[in-house]
Amino acid sequence: MSQMNRRRALQLLAALGTTGLAAGCGSGTDTVDEAKPGSPIKIGLIVPGSGPNKVIGDEITNGFQMFLTLNEGQLGGHPVTLVPAEEGDTAKTGQAAVDRLVKEGVLALTGVVSSAVMLGIRDAVEQARMPLVGSNASPISLQSVVYIWRTSYVLNEPGEALGQYLRQTLDASSRIAIFGTQGQSSRDVIDGLRRGYEQGGRRLSDDPIFTPDYPNPGKGVYTGPIARALGRRPDAVFCHYAGAQAVQFVKQLYAEGYKGPIYAPGFLTEGTVLGQLDDGEKGEERGLIEKHGIQTALNYSADLNNTANRVFASAYRKTYNVSPTTYAMASYDAAQVLDKAIRLVGENPTPQQVNLALGKIGQIDSPRGAWQFNQSRTPQQKWYLRQVQLDGRMLANVVINELATLG
């Protein structure tokens, strides 16, 4: 990080009440001359502006903007204009976003929440020869790409990390009820669970239960499938839901009398979910969560104790009045890798030069812990086991162990 950016970060964090942390902040680059900014550049941000995925889109936007705020509004020494485009939820809407941003002359693309959109725009991005540093959607089937990079994860990885953990934790005779939404995302997660769990003769005895992908599920929509699963007397529940679906599934699971542990990818308890499940100190749901436990696997928690995260999480809380999620963190890292790549290129960067440079940036000093791109252009990174616990008077995701390094 340049001395100029160090001073700027120190000033910003001092204003935020976080002085003393700024020394560890920044893009991780070490060799930058103190010179006037380079030519202005545009970065296209593809996120949903409405619908159930809007909250994730907002966090992705905030994470990218957080990096710019802490780095004088620049990437690689160039002033940045962030150009948003509506992602929608289909290949057609994603294609329209890519086409418009390419015409506007952006240097690179980032964002993308939906796996369906990511798969739908694959060919358009490759044909445009423009780097896309995706910060969320990452289906297993996205293979053999040259211009698409991802700072999040591949969707089978949280399932695989938990599968390994459950194989070591649960008795071989244990029955696991498995739930997920219809569609490829849950199938990818459950494939990962099988890969991690079904070793040494272990087998998952029950078939997964796939529920409709309700944008905003109502009360009782999961009651029937839950009742059927509980009739088999499972020892544990594994599920893949997020947002409003996660809230309703957990509420209805407890309402049907389930009193065992819940395991899931960390999306189950990310964002505003815990706040909606927390019904107060004497509430039934909080009591069940505290007694029986929800454990999740994720590549990030806001309480990770490293310098990069202390700076990022503190500044994020002061700016947005909430703790950062994995979505915000991955977008912050998308800005960070673009910063590194553009800096390597230097003056007058082109999309093709930036794409080549992305393969040369090496290790990232991230709030999640150090990671680097692997051959498939996804992170090789640690996965953490998180337990929903009281943090003060609020429920929070607290890291209790490291699970695995995958990727």
PDB file of C-alpha atoms in Angstrom, residues 51-53 55-56 179-183 185-186 209-223 226 239-254 262 264 267-270 272-274 276-277 327:
ATOM      1  CA  GLY A  51     -36.546  -8.977  -5.663  1.00  0.00           C
ATOM      2  CA  PRO A  52     -35.413 -11.443  -2.978  1.00  0.00           C
ATOM      3  CA  ASN A  53     -31.732 -11.191  -3.972  1.00  0.00           C
ATOM      4  CA  VAL A  55     -30.281  -7.631  -0.057  1.00  0.00           C
ATOM      5  CA  ILE A  56     -27.283  -9.643  -1.310  1.00  0.00           C
ATOM      6  CA  PHE A 179     -33.414 -30.275   2.583  1.00  0.00           C
ATOM      7  CA  GLY A 180     -32.798 -27.800  -0.204  1.00  0.00           C
ATOM      8  CA  THR A 181     -34.485 -25.794  -2.920  1.00  0.00           C
ATOM      9  CA  GLN A 182     -35.246 -27.135  -6.369  1.00  0.00           C
ATOM     10  CA  GLY A 183     -32.522 -26.030  -8.753  1.00  0.00           C
ATOM     11  CA  SER A 185     -27.495 -24.556  -6.375  1.00  0.00           C
ATOM     12  CA  SER A 186     -28.846 -26.955  -3.737  1.00  0.00           C
ATOM     13  CA  ILE A 209     -36.095 -33.357  -0.017  1.00  0.00           C
ATOM     14  CA  PHE A 210     -36.230 -30.520  -2.556  1.00  0.00           C
ATOM     15  CA  THR A 211     -38.789 -27.772  -1.952  1.00  0.00           C
ATOM     16  CA  PRO A 212     -39.992 -25.152  -4.458  1.00  0.00           C
ATOM     17  CA  ASP A 213     -37.731 -22.109  -4.728  1.00  0.00           C
ATOM     18  CA  TYR A 214     -40.184 -19.704  -3.120  1.00  0.00           C
ATOM     19  CA  PRO A 215     -39.039 -16.047  -3.424  1.00  0.00           C
ATOM     20  CA  ASN A 216     -40.975 -15.130  -0.269  1.00  0.00           C
ATOM     21  CA  PRO A 217     -42.283 -18.294   1.420  1.00  0.00           C
ATOM     22  CA  GLY A 218     -45.289 -18.041   3.683  1.00  0.00           C
ATOM     23  CA  LYS A 219     -46.105 -19.743   6.954  1.00  0.00           C
ATOM     24  CA  GLY A 220     -46.642 -23.476   6.582  1.00  0.00           C
ATOM     25  CA  VAL A 221     -45.124 -23.981   3.136  1.00  0.00           C
ATOM     26  CA  TYR A 222     -42.431 -26.305   4.510  1.00  0.00           C
ATOM     27  CA  THR A 223     -44.653 -28.066   7.078  1.00  0.00           C
ATOM     28  CA  ILE A 226     -40.674 -31.350   7.355  1.00  0.00           C
ATOM     29  CA  CYS A 239     -30.341 -27.782   4.795  1.00  0.00           C
ATOM     30  CA  HIS A 240     -29.517 -25.232   2.112  1.00  0.00           C
ATOM     31  CA  TYR A 241     -31.611 -22.077   2.374  1.00  0.00           C
ATOM     32  CA  ALA A 242     -30.904 -18.368   2.602  1.00  0.00           C
ATOM     33  CA  GLY A 243     -32.718 -15.130   3.382  1.00  0.00           C
ATOM     34  CA  ALA A 244     -36.502 -15.325   3.793  1.00  0.00           C
ATOM     35  CA  GLN A 245     -36.442 -19.039   2.977  1.00  0.00           C
ATOM     36  CA  ALA A 246     -33.972 -19.698   5.805  1.00  0.00           C
ATOM     37  CA  VAL A 247     -36.115 -17.797   8.320  1.00  0.00           C
ATOM     38  CA  GLN A 248     -39.305 -19.650   7.453  1.00  0.00           C
ATOM     39  CA  PHE A 249     -37.650 -23.072   7.211  1.00  0.00           C
ATOM     40  CA  VAL A 250     -36.033 -22.841  10.659  1.00  0.00           C
ATOM     41  CA  LYS A 251     -39.214 -21.445  12.255  1.00  0.00           C
ATOM     42  CA  GLN A 252     -41.352 -24.206  10.747  1.00  0.00           C
ATOM     43  CA  LEU A 253     -38.802 -26.898  11.613  1.00  0.00           C
ATOM     44  CA  TYR A 254     -38.987 -25.931  15.283  1.00  0.00           C
ATOM     45  CA  ILE A 262     -29.092 -28.100  12.362  1.00  0.00           C
ATOM     46  CA  ALA A 264     -25.964 -25.870   6.841  1.00  0.00           C
ATOM     47  CA  PHE A 267     -25.934 -18.716   3.958  1.00  0.00           C
ATOM     48  CA  LEU A 268     -28.595 -20.068   6.342  1.00  0.00           C
ATOM     49  CA  THR A 269     -27.650 -17.534   9.016  1.00  0.00           C
ATOM     50  CA  GLU A 270     -26.061 -14.710   6.997  1.00  0.00           C
ATOM     51  CA  THR A 272     -30.600 -10.344   8.586  1.00  0.00           C
ATOM     52  CA  VAL A 273     -31.681 -13.963   9.223  1.00  0.00           C
ATOM     53  CA  LEU A 274     -30.543 -14.182  12.849  1.00  0.00           C
ATOM     54  CA  GLN A 276     -35.524 -12.323  12.351  1.00  0.00           C
ATOM     55  CA  LEU A 277     -35.093 -15.596  14.241  1.00  0.00           C
ATOM     56  CA  TYR A 327     -21.160 -11.381   0.325  1.00  0.00           C
TER      57      TYR A 327
END
